[in-house]
mmCIF file of C-alpha atoms in Angstrom:
data_model
loop_
_atom_site.group_PDB
_atom_site.id
_atom_site.type_symbol
_atom_site.label_atom_id
_atom_site.label_comp_id
_atom_site.label_asym_id
_atom_site.label_seq_id
_atom_site.Cartn_x
_atom_site.Cartn_y
_atom_site.Cartn_z
ATOM 1 C CA UNK S 26 -43.480 -39.269 81.380
ATOM 2 C CA UNK S 27 -44.742 -41.236 78.374
ATOM 3 C CA UNK S 28 -42.203 -43.258 76.438
ATOM 4 C CA UNK S 29 -42.253 -44.634 72.874
ATOM 5 C CA UNK S 30 -43.269 -48.156 71.971
ATOM 6 C CA UNK S 31 -40.875 -50.920 70.960
ATOM 7 C CA UNK S 32 -41.094 -53.757 68.492
ATOM 8 C CA UNK S 33 -41.619 -56.172 71.394
ATOM 9 C CA UNK S 34 -44.660 -54.175 72.562
ATOM 10 C CA UNK S 35 -46.200 -54.389 69.089
ATOM 11 C CA UNK S 36 -45.471 -58.113 68.779
ATOM 12 C CA UNK S 37 -46.957 -58.911 72.194
ATOM 13 C CA UNK S 38 -50.087 -56.897 71.410
ATOM 14 C CA UNK S 39 -50.432 -58.635 68.001
ATOM 15 C CA UNK S 40 -49.988 -62.089 69.637
ATOM 16 C CA UNK S 41 -52.634 -61.250 72.235
ATOM 17 C CA UNK S 42 -55.074 -60.070 69.512
ATOM 18 C CA UNK S 43 -54.442 -63.213 67.506
ATOM 19 C CA UNK S 44 -55.037 -65.420 70.540
ATOM 20 C CA UNK S 45 -58.271 -63.470 71.165
ATOM 21 C CA UNK S 46 -59.425 -64.370 67.637
ATOM 22 C CA UNK S 47 -59.054 -60.827 66.228
ATOM 23 C CA UNK S 48 -57.010 -59.850 63.181
ATOM 24 C CA UNK S 49 -54.126 -57.616 64.225
ATOM 25 C CA UNK S 50 -54.369 -54.149 62.621
ATOM 26 C CA UNK S 51 -52.550 -50.882 63.278
ATOM 27 C CA UNK S 52 -55.502 -49.348 65.097
ATOM 28 C CA UNK S 53 -56.195 -52.493 67.189
ATOM 29 C CA UNK S 54 -52.526 -52.768 68.190
ATOM 30 C CA UNK S 55 -52.526 -49.081 69.225
ATOM 31 C CA UNK S 56 -55.700 -49.620 71.274
ATOM 32 C CA UNK S 57 -54.180 -52.765 72.841
ATOM 33 C CA UNK S 58 -50.967 -50.967 73.821
ATOM 34 C CA UNK S 59 -52.714 -47.741 74.731
ATOM 35 C CA UNK S 60 -50.232 -45.463 72.894
ATOM 36 C CA UNK S 61 -48.073 -45.187 69.805
ATOM 37 C CA UNK S 62 -48.449 -43.509 66.405
ATOM 38 C CA UNK S 63 -49.500 -45.323 63.221
ATOM 39 C CA UNK S 64 -46.142 -44.498 61.592
ATOM 40 C CA UNK S 65 -44.343 -46.285 64.458
ATOM 41 C CA UNK S 66 -46.714 -49.265 64.726
ATOM 42 C CA UNK S 67 -46.858 -49.948 60.947
ATOM 43 C CA UNK S 68 -43.248 -51.170 60.370
ATOM 44 C CA UNK S 69 -43.256 -53.235 63.562
ATOM 45 C CA UNK S 70 -46.553 -54.848 62.544
ATOM 46 C CA UNK S 71 -45.143 -55.575 59.051
ATOM 47 C CA UNK S 72 -42.147 -57.313 60.633
ATOM 48 C CA UNK S 73 -44.539 -59.274 62.912
ATOM 49 C CA UNK S 74 -46.460 -60.524 59.851
ATOM 50 C CA UNK S 75 -43.143 -61.253 58.141
ATOM 51 C CA UNK S 76 -42.008 -63.558 60.960
ATOM 52 C CA UNK S 77 -45.420 -65.020 61.634
ATOM 53 C CA UNK S 78 -44.934 -68.013 59.296
ATOM 54 C CA UNK S 79 -41.775 -69.164 61.067
ATOM 55 C CA UNK S 80 -43.341 -68.729 64.463
ATOM 56 C CA UNK S 81 -46.399 -70.815 63.599
ATOM 57 C CA UNK S 82 -44.222 -73.943 63.347
ATOM 58 C CA UNK S 83 -42.852 -73.219 66.826
ATOM 59 C CA UNK S 84 -45.765 -73.057 69.194
ATOM 60 C CA UNK S 85 -43.412 -72.368 72.071
ATOM 61 C CA UNK S 86 -42.639 -69.102 70.468
ATOM 62 C CA UNK S 87 -45.925 -67.681 71.799
ATOM 63 C CA UNK S 88 -45.925 -66.562 75.368
ATOM 64 C CA UNK S 89 -49.413 -67.868 76.065
ATOM 65 C CA UNK S 90 -49.898 -70.121 79.196
ATOM 66 C CA UNK S 91 -50.253 -73.865 78.835
ATOM 67 C CA UNK S 92 -53.667 -74.936 77.645
ATOM 68 C CA UNK S 93 -55.292 -78.354 77.115
ATOM 69 C CA UNK S 94 -54.635 -80.114 73.846
ATOM 70 C CA UNK S 95 -58.202 -79.694 72.478
ATOM 71 C CA UNK S 96 -57.990 -75.975 73.152
ATOM 72 C CA UNK S 97 -54.535 -75.807 71.680
ATOM 73 C CA UNK S 98 -55.682 -77.649 68.578
ATOM 74 C CA UNK S 99 -58.649 -75.329 68.233
ATOM 75 C CA UNK S 100 -56.360 -72.365 68.717
ATOM 76 C CA UNK S 101 -53.960 -73.754 66.130
ATOM 77 C CA UNK S 102 -56.780 -74.249 63.646
ATOM 78 C CA UNK S 103 -58.030 -70.762 64.388
ATOM 79 C CA UNK S 104 -54.513 -69.459 64.006
ATOM 80 C CA UNK S 105 -54.054 -71.175 60.678
ATOM 81 C CA UNK S 106 -57.389 -69.849 59.473
ATOM 82 C CA UNK S 107 -56.528 -66.354 60.678
ATOM 83 C CA UNK S 108 -53.071 -66.649 59.145
ATOM 84 C CA UNK S 109 -54.512 -67.741 55.780
ATOM 85 C CA UNK S 110 -57.019 -64.929 55.893
ATOM 86 C CA UNK S 111 -54.324 -62.456 56.857
ATOM 87 C CA UNK S 112 -52.059 -63.660 54.053
ATOM 88 C CA UNK S 113 -54.905 -63.409 51.550
ATOM 89 C CA UNK S 114 -55.734 -59.938 52.802
ATOM 90 C CA UNK S 115 -52.065 -58.976 52.616
ATOM 91 C CA UNK S 116 -51.838 -60.250 49.037
ATOM 92 C CA UNK S 117 -55.040 -58.435 48.127
ATOM 93 C CA UNK S 118 -53.810 -55.285 49.894
ATOM 94 C CA UNK S 119 -50.490 -55.525 48.041
ATOM 95 C CA UNK S 120 -52.295 -55.957 44.719
ATOM 96 C CA UNK S 121 -54.635 -53.081 45.524
ATOM 97 C CA UNK S 122 -51.693 -50.965 46.618
ATOM 98 C CA UNK S 123 -49.836 -51.721 43.379
ATOM 99 C CA UNK S 124 -52.908 -50.929 41.285
ATOM 100 C CA UNK S 125 -53.515 -47.778 43.271
ATOM 101 C CA UNK S 126 -49.872 -46.810 42.853
ATOM 102 C CA UNK S 127 -50.089 -47.332 39.095
ATOM 103 C CA UNK S 128 -53.377 -45.380 38.958
ATOM 104 C CA UNK S 129 -51.860 -42.544 40.953
ATOM 105 C CA UNK S 130 -48.774 -42.534 38.723
ATOM 106 C CA UNK S 131 -50.947 -42.546 35.602
ATOM 107 C CA UNK S 132 -53.120 -39.788 37.049
ATOM 108 C CA UNK S 133 -50.059 -37.716 37.876
ATOM 109 C CA UNK S 134 -48.724 -38.180 34.367
ATOM 110 C CA UNK S 135 -52.072 -37.110 32.881
ATOM 111 C CA UNK S 136 -52.240 -34.190 35.286
ATOM 112 C CA UNK S 137 -48.723 -33.090 34.369
ATOM 113 C CA UNK S 138 -49.558 -33.351 30.651
ATOM 114 C CA UNK S 139 -52.763 -31.359 31.231
ATOM 115 C CA UNK S 140 -50.845 -28.748 33.219
ATOM 116 C CA UNK S 141 -48.273 -28.462 30.454
ATOM 117 C CA UNK S 142 -50.973 -28.097 27.790
ATOM 118 C CA UNK S 143 -52.800 -25.500 29.859
ATOM 119 C CA UNK S 144 -49.538 -23.656 30.495
ATOM 120 C CA UNK S 145 -48.857 -23.672 26.747
ATOM 121 C CA UNK S 146 -52.369 -22.370 26.004
ATOM 122 C CA UNK S 147 -51.961 -19.677 28.639
ATOM 123 C CA UNK S 148 -48.580 -18.716 27.179
ATOM 124 C CA UNK S 149 -50.179 -18.422 23.709
ATOM 125 C CA UNK S 150 -53.015 -16.387 25.211
ATOM 126 C CA UNK S 151 -50.463 -14.180 26.917
ATOM 127 C CA UNK S 152 -48.709 -13.587 23.586
ATOM 128 C CA UNK S 153 -52.066 -12.789 21.959
ATOM 129 C CA UNK S 154 -52.845 -10.343 24.756
ATOM 130 C CA UNK S 155 -49.456 -8.699 24.352
ATOM 131 C CA UNK S 156 -50.057 -8.365 20.582
ATOM 132 C CA UNK S 157 -53.509 -6.902 21.252
ATOM 133 C CA UNK S 158 -52.034 -4.445 23.755
ATOM 134 C CA UNK S 159 -49.390 -3.400 21.209
ATOM 135 C CA UNK S 160 -52.063 -2.944 18.522
ATOM 136 C CA UNK S 161 -54.244 -0.873 20.873
ATOM 137 C CA UNK S 162 -51.264 1.297 21.774
ATOM 138 C CA UNK S 163 -50.586 1.829 18.060
ATOM 139 C CA UNK S 164 -54.246 2.785 17.489
ATOM 140 C CA UNK S 165 -54.056 5.180 20.431
ATOM 141 C CA UNK S 166 -50.955 6.878 18.991
ATOM 142 C CA UNK S 167 -52.651 7.102 15.562
ATOM 143 C CA UNK S 168 -55.766 8.660 17.126
ATOM 144 C CA UNK S 169 -53.656 11.224 18.992
ATOM 145 C CA UNK S 170 -51.774 12.105 15.782
ATOM 146 C CA UNK S 171 -55.070 12.493 13.905
ATOM 147 C CA UNK S 172 -56.441 14.768 16.645
ATOM 148 C CA UNK S 173 -53.287 16.921 16.429
ATOM 149 C CA UNK S 174 -53.637 17.144 12.624
ATOM 150 C CA UNK S 175 -57.300 18.166 12.929
ATOM 151 C CA UNK S 176 -56.399 20.833 15.469
ATOM 152 C CA UNK S 177 -53.660 22.186 13.161
ATOM 153 C CA UNK S 178 -56.126 22.287 10.239
ATOM 154 C CA UNK S 179 -58.612 24.137 12.427
ATOM 155 C CA UNK S 180 -55.959 26.712 13.310
ATOM 156 C CA UNK S 181 -55.142 27.187 9.605
ATOM 157 C CA UNK S 182 -58.821 27.663 8.776
ATOM 158 C CA UNK S 183 -59.189 30.233 11.566
ATOM 159 C CA UNK S 184 -56.178 32.076 10.139
ATOM 160 C CA UNK S 185 -57.752 32.091 6.660
ATOM 161 C CA UNK S 186 -61.027 33.351 8.123
ATOM 162 C CA UNK S 187 -59.214 36.187 9.908
ATOM 163 C CA UNK S 188 -57.422 37.059 6.653
ATOM 164 C CA UNK S 189 -60.739 37.158 4.730
ATOM 165 C CA UNK S 190 -62.233 39.380 7.434
ATOM 166 C CA UNK S 191 -59.254 41.729 7.114
ATOM 167 C CA UNK S 192 -59.655 41.794 3.311
ATOM 168 C CA UNK S 193 -63.347 42.585 3.751
ATOM 169 C CA UNK S 194 -62.532 45.511 6.051
ATOM 170 C CA UNK S 195 -59.957 46.816 3.570
ATOM 171 C CA UNK S 196 -62.480 46.491 0.700
ATOM 172 C CA UNK S 197 -65.115 48.356 2.741
ATOM 173 C CA UNK S 198 -62.636 51.121 3.511
ATOM 174 C CA UNK S 199 -61.612 51.354 -0.167
ATOM 175 C CA UNK S 200 -65.294 51.518 -1.187
ATOM 176 C CA UNK S 201 -65.883 54.334 1.306
ATOM 177 C CA UNK S 202 -62.848 56.253 -0.011
ATOM 178 C CA UNK S 203 -63.971 55.832 -3.653
ATOM 179 C CA UNK S 204 -67.495 56.956 -2.778
ATOM 180 C CA UNK S 205 -66.100 60.051 -1.013
ATOM 181 C CA UNK S 206 -63.833 60.856 -3.963
ATOM 182 C CA UNK S 207 -66.737 60.409 -6.381
ATOM 183 C CA UNK S 208 -68.914 62.768 -4.333
ATOM 184 C CA UNK S 209 -66.128 65.372 -4.250
ATOM 185 C CA UNK S 210 -65.501 64.986 -7.985
ATOM 186 C CA UNK S 211 -69.211 65.312 -8.776
ATOM 187 C CA UNK S 212 -69.461 68.425 -6.608
ATOM 188 C CA UNK S 213 -66.374 69.900 -8.273
ATOM 189 C CA UNK S 214 -67.757 69.139 -11.739
ATOM 190 C CA UNK S 215 -71.091 70.672 -10.795
ATOM 191 C CA UNK S 216 -69.354 73.828 -9.542
ATOM 192 C CA UNK S 217 -67.223 74.071 -12.689
ATOM 193 C CA UNK S 218 -70.278 73.584 -14.924
ATOM 194 C CA UNK S 219 -72.271 76.209 -13.034
ATOM 195 C CA UNK S 220 -69.376 78.677 -13.295
ATOM 196 C CA UNK S 221 -68.991 77.977 -17.054
ATOM 197 C CA UNK S 222 -72.727 78.450 -17.634
ATOM 198 C CA UNK S 223 -72.675 81.681 -15.615
ATOM 199 C CA UNK S 224 -69.739 82.994 -17.634
ATOM 200 C CA UNK S 225 -71.489 82.054 -20.890
ATOM 201 C CA UNK S 226 -74.706 83.816 -19.859
ATOM 202 C CA UNK S 227 -72.822 86.937 -18.805
ATOM 203 C CA UNK S 228 -70.833 87.041 -22.066
ATOM 204 C CA UNK S 229 -73.957 86.505 -24.187
ATOM 205 C CA UNK S 230 -75.807 89.212 -22.280
ATOM 206 C CA UNK S 231 -72.927 91.628 -22.810
ATOM 207 C CA UNK S 232 -72.836 90.791 -26.527
ATOM 208 C CA UNK S 233 -76.589 91.235 -26.879
ATOM 209 C CA UNK S 234 -76.431 94.562 -25.110
ATOM 210 C CA UNK S 235 -73.651 95.737 -27.404
ATOM 211 C CA UNK S 236 -75.641 94.523 -30.429
ATOM 212 C CA UNK S 237 -78.677 96.477 -29.263
ATOM 213 C CA UNK S 238 -76.486 99.504 -28.802
ATOM 214 C CA UNK S 239 -75.101 99.033 -32.309
ATOM 215 C CA UNK S 240 -78.579 98.713 -33.736
ATOM 216 C CA UNK S 241 -79.691 101.907 -32.002
ATOM 217 C CA UNK S 242 -76.584 103.651 -33.259
ATOM 218 C CA UNK S 243 -77.316 102.368 -36.786
ATOM 219 C CA UNK S 244 -80.770 103.833 -36.619
ATOM 220 C CA UNK S 245 -79.374 107.126 -35.543
ATOM 221 C CA UNK S 246 -76.752 106.963 -38.237
ATOM 222 C CA UNK S 247 -79.405 106.205 -40.850
ATOM 223 C CA UNK S 248 -81.341 109.243 -39.754
ATOM 224 C CA UNK S 249 -78.192 111.320 -39.889
ATOM 225 C CA UNK S 250 -76.992 109.659 -43.138
ATOM 226 C CA UNK S 251 -77.062 112.731 -45.057
ATOM 227 C CA UNK S 252 -75.355 114.736 -42.419
ATOM 228 C CA UNK S 253 -72.653 112.395 -41.387
ATOM 229 C CA UNK S 254 -72.367 109.663 -44.010
ATOM 230 C CA UNK S 255 -68.656 109.346 -43.582
ATOM 231 C CA UNK S 256 -68.943 109.250 -39.864
ATOM 232 C CA UNK S 257 -71.748 106.722 -40.166
ATOM 233 C CA UNK S 258 -69.780 104.534 -42.531
ATOM 234 C CA UNK S 259 -66.800 104.725 -40.221
ATOM 235 C CA UNK S 260 -69.047 103.926 -37.276
ATOM 236 C CA UNK S 261 -70.689 101.063 -39.197
ATOM 237 C CA UNK S 262 -67.265 99.686 -40.006
ATOM 238 C CA UNK S 263 -66.335 100.045 -36.383
ATOM 239 C CA UNK S 264 -69.559 98.408 -35.322
ATOM 240 C CA UNK S 265 -69.052 95.665 -37.902
ATOM 241 C CA UNK S 266 -65.650 95.081 -36.413
ATOM 242 C CA UNK S 267 -67.132 95.061 -32.955
ATOM 243 C CA UNK S 268 -69.872 92.733 -34.184
ATOM 244 C CA UNK S 269 -67.225 90.409 -35.624
ATOM 245 C CA UNK S 270 -65.414 90.546 -32.331
ATOM 246 C CA UNK S 271 -68.690 89.948 -30.551
ATOM 247 C CA UNK S 272 -69.378 87.069 -32.922
ATOM 248 C CA UNK S 273 -65.902 85.709 -32.238
ATOM 249 C CA UNK S 274 -66.497 86.145 -28.495
ATOM 250 C CA UNK S 275 -69.826 84.412 -28.847
ATOM 251 C CA UNK S 276 -68.144 81.627 -30.772
ATOM 252 C CA UNK S 277 -65.493 81.495 -28.056
ATOM 253 C CA UNK S 278 -68.226 81.297 -25.446
ATOM 254 C CA UNK S 279 -69.926 78.589 -27.456
ATOM 255 C CA UNK S 280 -66.597 76.782 -27.739
ATOM 256 C CA UNK S 281 -66.114 77.210 -23.976
ATOM 257 C CA UNK S 282 -69.595 75.849 -23.443
ATOM 258 C CA UNK S 283 -68.843 72.925 -25.808
ATOM 259 C CA UNK S 284 -65.616 72.268 -23.960
ATOM 260 C CA UNK S 285 -67.543 72.485 -20.714
ATOM 261 C CA UNK S 286 -70.046 69.990 -22.119
ATOM 262 C CA UNK S 287 -67.183 67.809 -23.316
ATOM 263 C CA UNK S 288 -65.581 68.103 -19.897
ATOM 264 C CA UNK S 289 -68.961 67.339 -18.433
ATOM 265 C CA UNK S 290 -69.177 64.283 -20.643
ATOM 266 C CA UNK S 291 -65.640 63.336 -19.642
ATOM 267 C CA UNK S 292 -66.602 63.903 -16.026
ATOM 268 C CA UNK S 293 -69.755 61.896 -16.600
ATOM 269 C CA UNK S 294 -67.719 59.142 -18.204
ATOM 270 C CA UNK S 295 -65.233 59.346 -15.343
ATOM 271 C CA UNK S 296 -68.128 59.286 -12.918
ATOM 272 C CA UNK S 297 -69.595 56.368 -14.851
ATOM 273 C CA UNK S 298 -66.202 54.628 -14.777
ATOM 274 C CA UNK S 299 -65.941 55.424 -11.080
ATOM 275 C CA UNK S 300 -69.463 54.109 -10.584
ATOM 276 C CA UNK S 301 -68.566 51.002 -12.575
ATOM 277 C CA UNK S 302 -65.426 50.613 -10.464
ATOM 278 C CA UNK S 303 -67.545 51.107 -7.366
ATOM 279 C CA UNK S 304 -70.091 48.588 -8.670
ATOM 280 C CA UNK S 305 -67.274 46.168 -9.484
ATOM 281 C CA UNK S 306 -65.768 46.742 -6.064
ATOM 282 C CA UNK S 307 -69.193 46.324 -4.477
ATOM 283 C CA UNK S 308 -69.656 43.109 -6.484
ATOM 284 C CA UNK S 309 -66.218 41.968 -5.342
ATOM 285 C CA UNK S 310 -67.063 42.926 -1.774
ATOM 286 C CA UNK S 311 -70.409 41.132 -2.098
ATOM 287 C CA UNK S 312 -68.647 38.118 -3.576
ATOM 288 C CA UNK S 313 -66.024 38.307 -0.821
ATOM 289 C CA UNK S 314 -68.839 38.577 1.725
ATOM 290 C CA UNK S 315 -70.560 35.546 0.182
ATOM 291 C CA UNK S 316 -67.245 33.679 0.185
ATOM 292 C CA UNK S 317 -66.764 34.762 3.796
ATOM 293 C CA UNK S 318 -70.257 33.568 4.700
ATOM 294 C CA UNK S 319 -69.671 30.296 2.855
ATOM 295 C CA UNK S 320 -66.301 29.968 4.554
ATOM 296 C CA UNK S 321 -67.889 30.703 7.916
ATOM 297 C CA UNK S 322 -70.624 28.144 7.213
ATOM 298 C CA UNK S 323 -68.054 25.633 6.045
ATOM 299 C CA UNK S 324 -65.924 26.511 9.058
ATOM 300 C CA UNK S 325 -68.904 26.016 11.363
ATOM 301 C CA UNK S 326 -69.702 22.706 9.693
ATOM 302 C CA UNK S 327 -66.049 21.728 9.817
ATOM 303 C CA UNK S 328 -65.832 22.758 13.478
ATOM 304 C CA UNK S 329 -68.910 20.615 14.122
ATOM 305 C CA UNK S 330 -67.247 17.756 12.278
ATOM 306 C CA UNK S 331 -64.035 18.397 14.201
ATOM 307 C CA UNK S 332 -65.905 18.412 17.485
ATOM 308 C CA UNK S 333 -67.736 15.198 16.529
ATOM 309 C CA UNK S 334 -64.492 13.605 15.370
ATOM 310 C CA UNK S 335 -62.758 14.798 18.564
ATOM 311 C CA UNK S 336 -65.604 13.349 20.626
ATOM 312 C CA UNK S 337 -65.425 10.067 18.692
ATOM 313 C CA UNK S 338 -61.651 10.002 19.071
ATOM 314 C CA UNK S 339 -61.943 10.666 22.807
ATOM 315 C CA UNK S 340 -64.540 7.877 23.016
ATOM 316 C CA UNK S 341 -62.253 5.543 21.044
ATOM 317 C CA UNK S 342 -59.314 6.487 23.260
ATOM 318 C CA UNK S 343 -61.370 5.850 26.399
ATOM 319 C CA UNK S 344 -62.621 2.532 25.008
ATOM 320 C CA UNK S 345 -59.089 1.608 23.991
ATOM 321 C CA UNK S 346 -57.802 2.487 27.453
ATOM 322 C CA UNK S 347 -60.601 0.445 29.049
ATOM 323 C CA UNK S 348 -59.848 -2.502 26.759
ATOM 324 C CA UNK S 349 -56.164 -2.105 27.524
ATOM 325 C CA UNK S 350 -56.847 -2.099 31.262
ATOM 326 C CA UNK S 351 -59.122 -5.135 30.876
ATOM 327 C CA UNK S 352 -56.518 -6.962 28.803
ATOM 328 C CA UNK S 353 -53.823 -6.097 31.326
ATOM 329 C CA UNK S 354 -56.048 -7.367 34.129
ATOM 330 C CA UNK S 355 -56.729 -10.557 32.156
ATOM 331 C CA UNK S 356 -53.015 -10.947 31.459
ATOM 332 C CA UNK S 357 -52.236 -10.472 35.159
ATOM 333 C CA UNK S 358 -54.925 -13.019 36.068
ATOM 334 C CA UNK S 359 -53.594 -15.456 33.464
ATOM 335 C CA UNK S 360 -50.072 -14.981 34.733
ATOM 336 C CA UNK S 361 -51.260 -15.651 38.276
ATOM 337 C CA UNK S 362 -53.048 -18.825 37.071
ATOM 338 C CA UNK S 363 -49.926 -19.916 35.184
ATOM 339 C CA UNK S 364 -47.774 -19.286 38.246
ATOM 340 C CA UNK S 365 -50.223 -21.262 40.426
ATOM 341 C CA UNK S 366 -50.334 -24.131 37.921
ATOM 342 C CA UNK S 367 -46.557 -24.156 37.629
ATOM 343 C CA UNK S 368 -46.268 -24.144 41.407
ATOM 344 C CA UNK S 369 -48.774 -27.022 41.676
ATOM 345 C CA UNK S 370 -46.939 -28.955 38.951
ATOM 346 C CA UNK S 371 -43.610 -28.385 40.679
ATOM 347 C CA UNK S 372 -45.083 -29.472 44.010
ATOM 348 C CA UNK S 373 -46.632 -32.543 42.384
ATOM 349 C CA UNK S 374 -43.354 -33.465 40.689
ATOM 350 C CA UNK S 375 -41.385 -32.962 43.919
ATOM 351 C CA UNK S 376 -43.682 -35.177 46.045
ATOM 352 C CA UNK S 377 -42.580 -38.869 45.939
ATOM 353 C CA UNK S 378 -45.193 -41.316 44.731
ATOM 354 C CA UNK S 379 -44.504 -43.766 47.576
ATOM 355 C CA UNK S 380 -45.130 -41.055 50.149
ATOM 356 C CA UNK S 381 -48.575 -40.337 48.685
ATOM 357 C CA UNK S 382 -49.324 -44.068 48.548
ATOM 358 C CA UNK S 383 -48.123 -44.657 52.114
ATOM 359 C CA UNK S 384 -50.157 -41.680 53.337
ATOM 360 C CA UNK S 385 -53.315 -43.065 51.750
ATOM 361 C CA UNK S 386 -52.597 -46.574 53.157
ATOM 362 C CA UNK S 387 -52.034 -45.239 56.649
ATOM 363 C CA UNK S 388 -55.193 -43.181 56.451
#
């Protein structure tokens, strides 16, 4: 079972290397002993160099066998030369170690300052990303509100269009009713006029027949004047009365015909007024139809605009969501970088400087 090395083992190996003319080092001592770790050999070798000066003055301190004086003198000279070289190397190594330690400390300070600056920049970037995310969320809410308002306006326009269509149907029905009433009124007026004309013709025919009869009777009475003058005069008076009555009846018929013409004119005026009302209603219906067509065209254009605006809003929302996802990913990446940098800075601050220096020296 292998055992650890002792200070005596290291000192004996270093003495043997020195007597062989080699400079004792950690690796050479380990090779000379055949075992041992650098961490164990290093302090023992430092103590060997520390006591080397005192041992040089006492040659008996070395466990080498007795040698002739010339050899001993040569060995002493070699030892002094090796000792001077070792001391110079130790001084140079100490100076290099001190410079390296200062360089490492300076580098760590610069690295910590750089890490702090980068952490500050990342924190500012994180705040900027959070502000951008908040702004994008606000834009998204505004776009959704605008889409809702456009949809409500579209519903109102559809309601107005339905109301105009209903008004058009009512106007068409009213026009049809007025046209039917006008046709019935015209037919009624035509029937009344025909009946009045028929009555007038019949009355005039009757009066003309009675006048012919009276004329024939007058002729007969003239022929019988001498025989029946009184009867003729009485008959003439009677006929004159009948003629007056016939004249009055004819005047009545003429008055009836005039009233019929006046009624016809009134009917014509009423028909004209009805026609004007129908024309006005038709004009209103035509105007309503034009307004409806214009409204439909405007509605179609507005629906196209709404669809385009909805498409643009959907595109903006999708782009905003993509930007939001990208910003969130960037924020997560930045947070991971910040965490890694903070962890590295904490690890660097927790590691002692001497341990890093000793590790590099041992390597």
